[in-house]
Each structure stands twice: as structure tokens, then as C-alpha cells.
XYZ file of C-alpha atoms in Angstrom:
180
model
C 10.848 2.547 15.672
C 12.989 4.945 17.671
C 12.901 3.901 21.346
C 13.420 6.690 23.897
C 12.467 5.251 27.302
C 13.382 8.350 29.310
C 11.746 11.539 30.590
C 11.573 14.747 28.587
C 11.447 17.143 31.521
C 13.706 19.671 33.229
C 12.818 18.278 36.665
C 13.160 14.556 35.921
C 15.791 12.107 34.734
C 18.744 14.103 33.294
C 16.773 17.359 32.894
C 16.711 17.375 29.063
C 13.575 18.372 27.167
C 14.833 16.993 23.851
C 16.439 13.795 22.539
C 18.254 12.688 19.421
C 16.976 9.187 18.804
C 18.465 6.402 16.701
C 16.623 3.409 15.372
C 16.617 0.449 17.737
C 18.842 -2.443 16.676
C 16.819 -5.217 15.045
C 13.608 -3.237 15.408
C 13.149 -1.867 11.879
C 12.690 -5.276 10.255
C 9.964 -6.202 12.728
C 8.114 -2.911 12.287
C 4.566 -3.519 11.091
C 4.199 -0.116 9.456
C 5.097 -0.876 5.859
C 2.829 1.005 3.463
C 2.395 -0.252 -0.072
C 0.881 2.217 -2.536
C -1.145 0.245 -5.046
C -1.760 2.249 -8.235
C -4.314 0.821 -10.678
C -4.977 2.249 -14.127
C -8.351 1.429 -15.646
C -8.166 1.231 -19.448
C -9.283 4.085 -21.658
C -11.613 1.989 -23.813
C -15.414 1.631 -24.099
C -17.048 0.022 -21.018
C -13.725 -0.208 -19.135
C -15.135 1.213 -15.859
C -16.584 -0.902 -13.061
C -19.026 -0.335 -10.215
C -18.283 -3.711 -8.618
C -16.507 -4.143 -5.286
C -12.811 -4.456 -6.141
C -10.230 -6.189 -3.954
C -6.521 -6.979 -4.020
C -4.046 -9.122 -2.120
C -0.288 -8.609 -2.327
C 1.963 -11.608 -1.671
C 5.706 -11.518 -1.038
C 8.487 -13.791 0.186
C 7.683 -12.898 3.833
C 3.884 -12.933 3.824
C 0.661 -11.497 2.451
C -1.354 -8.318 2.912
C -4.562 -10.311 3.169
C -7.550 -9.523 0.978
C -8.149 -5.747 0.967
C -11.301 -4.040 -0.325
C -10.237 -1.101 -2.518
C -12.508 1.868 -1.908
C -11.626 5.499 -1.269
C -13.725 7.463 -3.784
C -17.023 7.224 -5.638
C -15.028 7.754 -8.847
C -12.802 4.693 -8.373
C -12.157 2.628 -11.492
C -13.584 5.107 -13.990
C -12.414 4.869 -17.595
C -8.789 6.041 -18.028
C -8.383 6.870 -14.330
C -5.481 5.954 -12.038
C -6.623 5.099 -8.503
C -4.179 4.921 -5.597
C -4.727 2.825 -2.484
C -2.572 2.607 0.639
C -2.198 -0.914 1.976
C -0.716 -0.812 5.475
C 0.751 -4.142 6.559
C 3.978 -5.771 7.672
C 7.071 -6.271 5.546
C 6.120 -8.610 2.707
C 9.692 -9.041 1.471
C 10.257 -9.194 -2.278
C 6.862 -9.129 -3.974
C 5.921 -12.261 -5.947
C 2.217 -11.984 -6.791
C -0.795 -9.709 -6.697
C -4.329 -11.028 -6.830
C -6.880 -8.536 -8.105
C -10.561 -9.026 -8.747
C -14.144 -7.992 -8.102
C -17.456 -9.478 -6.940
C -19.327 -8.939 -10.252
C -22.061 -6.978 -8.423
C -23.953 -3.974 -9.746
C -24.617 -2.489 -13.152
C -21.497 -2.271 -15.263
C -19.449 -4.800 -13.293
C -17.082 -5.577 -16.171
C -13.642 -3.954 -15.833
C -10.641 -3.527 -18.102
C -7.375 -3.063 -16.208
C -4.555 -1.501 -18.211
C -1.729 -1.813 -15.677
C -0.826 -1.485 -12.042
C 2.227 -0.613 -10.009
C 3.137 -1.040 -6.378
C 5.444 1.297 -4.448
C 7.003 0.592 -1.067
C 8.790 3.697 0.208
C 10.136 1.902 3.305
C 12.473 -0.159 1.104
C 12.552 2.070 -1.982
C 11.094 -0.528 -4.387
C 8.686 -0.053 -7.275
C 7.025 -2.963 -9.091
C 5.402 -2.363 -12.501
C 2.856 -5.020 -13.494
C 1.265 -5.018 -16.967
C -2.293 -6.345 -16.990
C -4.127 -5.386 -20.226
C -7.037 -7.745 -19.534
C -10.757 -7.761 -18.831
C -12.046 -8.863 -15.451
C -15.478 -9.829 -16.706
C -17.632 -12.956 -16.856
C -18.587 -12.215 -20.494
C -15.380 -10.833 -22.033
C -11.927 -12.202 -22.601
C -11.417 -15.482 -20.743
C -14.370 -14.858 -18.353
C -12.225 -14.447 -15.219
C -13.145 -11.847 -12.596
C -10.123 -12.617 -10.414
C -6.543 -12.682 -11.640
C -3.316 -13.867 -10.024
C -0.556 -11.762 -11.562
C 3.012 -12.953 -11.076
C 5.584 -10.345 -10.117
C 9.095 -11.118 -11.304
C 12.414 -9.510 -10.383
C 12.613 -7.759 -13.787
C 9.433 -5.816 -12.861
C 11.159 -4.286 -9.815
C 13.242 -1.124 -9.684
C 14.777 0.926 -6.903
C 13.782 4.513 -6.173
C 14.496 7.132 -3.556
C 11.325 7.826 -1.560
C 10.453 11.497 -1.276
C 7.669 13.309 0.455
C 6.158 13.686 3.876
C 7.187 11.366 6.685
C 4.772 10.509 9.451
C 6.124 10.756 12.978
C 3.986 9.372 15.792
C 4.944 9.885 19.434
C 3.648 7.622 22.162
C 3.689 8.685 25.804
C 3.957 5.946 28.376
C 1.086 5.316 30.727
C 1.730 6.435 34.274
C 1.372 9.256 36.716
C 2.756 12.569 35.370
C 3.653 10.998 31.978
C 1.643 13.574 29.995
C 2.520 17.154 29.206
C 0.912 20.585 29.388
C 3.602 22.149 27.180
């Protein structure tokens, strides 16, 4: 968060139409805009795909993402495919666990998960989590939901690259908008 709290107008305040803004002290840690990219690789073996409703919940030292339904394409969780989901929530701290599962609904509900990894660009951390298990009532141990521990040795630092999102909010009030 980069607070401005002044006019951007030649006829108001100090007459400047631009500002160089610095991050507010103590504000960044309270910012709710952490985005965790959850990458899930379905195994490349027979019957690995699923048509069930898949969900995940990420837990860290500072909180949880809550249960999130993972859906962004009709091709999600096809054999050998890597699916990427953006989970937008507050700062979870150091990640400790991810719960992943499905509702066992539909034809072909069984699912073999090869691995997953979680990226958080806001703090430059990447967590690699091996899975290599079936989420299926009739295969493996019969579990459709798994709690996967995330340890410190699964974490690594990285330098986030790419496009940054900048959102500008105009205060409410008379003449606060712009025609420029």
C-alpha cells in the first residue's frame, strides 16, 4: 500500500499532477493482497485424471487461506497436466501444511497427484511438495483428502519477475474524479 492522501491537480493542494510514493510504514505486513500460486501436477499414468470437484487449503504460521475450490478450466486435472491456481488471501507466514482433496463426485473421480508447488511472489518464497499418491476411495490407502506437511527444507527463495498490478483508488468526494 502506497498512501498518497493529496490532490493530483494543478489548481489544488501544491499544484502537482504527479507523486513519487513510498510504502507506508507498517502497512505492507497488514496488506491482504498476498497471492499464492498453487501449481498441481496430475500424474502421467493410466486413470490419473479426475472430474471431481477439487479443493485446497493452505495453512501457515499466521493463518489459513480457507478451503478454496480449484476451477479455472474444463481441462483441469487431466493426465500429465500442470494446473495453476491463484489463491488471494492475507499473509500466511511460513507455510506449514496444504490440504488437498476432492468430493468423489462424477465419473472418473479418482486422481493421482504427482507433485505440487506453491509460489508467493510477495515474499519471494517457493515451496515444493512431493505427493505421488492417489486420492481415491478404491486405490492406495482410500483417502480422498490429504494433509501434506510443508517443512523448511521444501522452501527456497526466488526473485519474483513479471507483471505487477497497480490499482489506484480515488477518494469519494466532490471533484475527486478526473476527466484527464
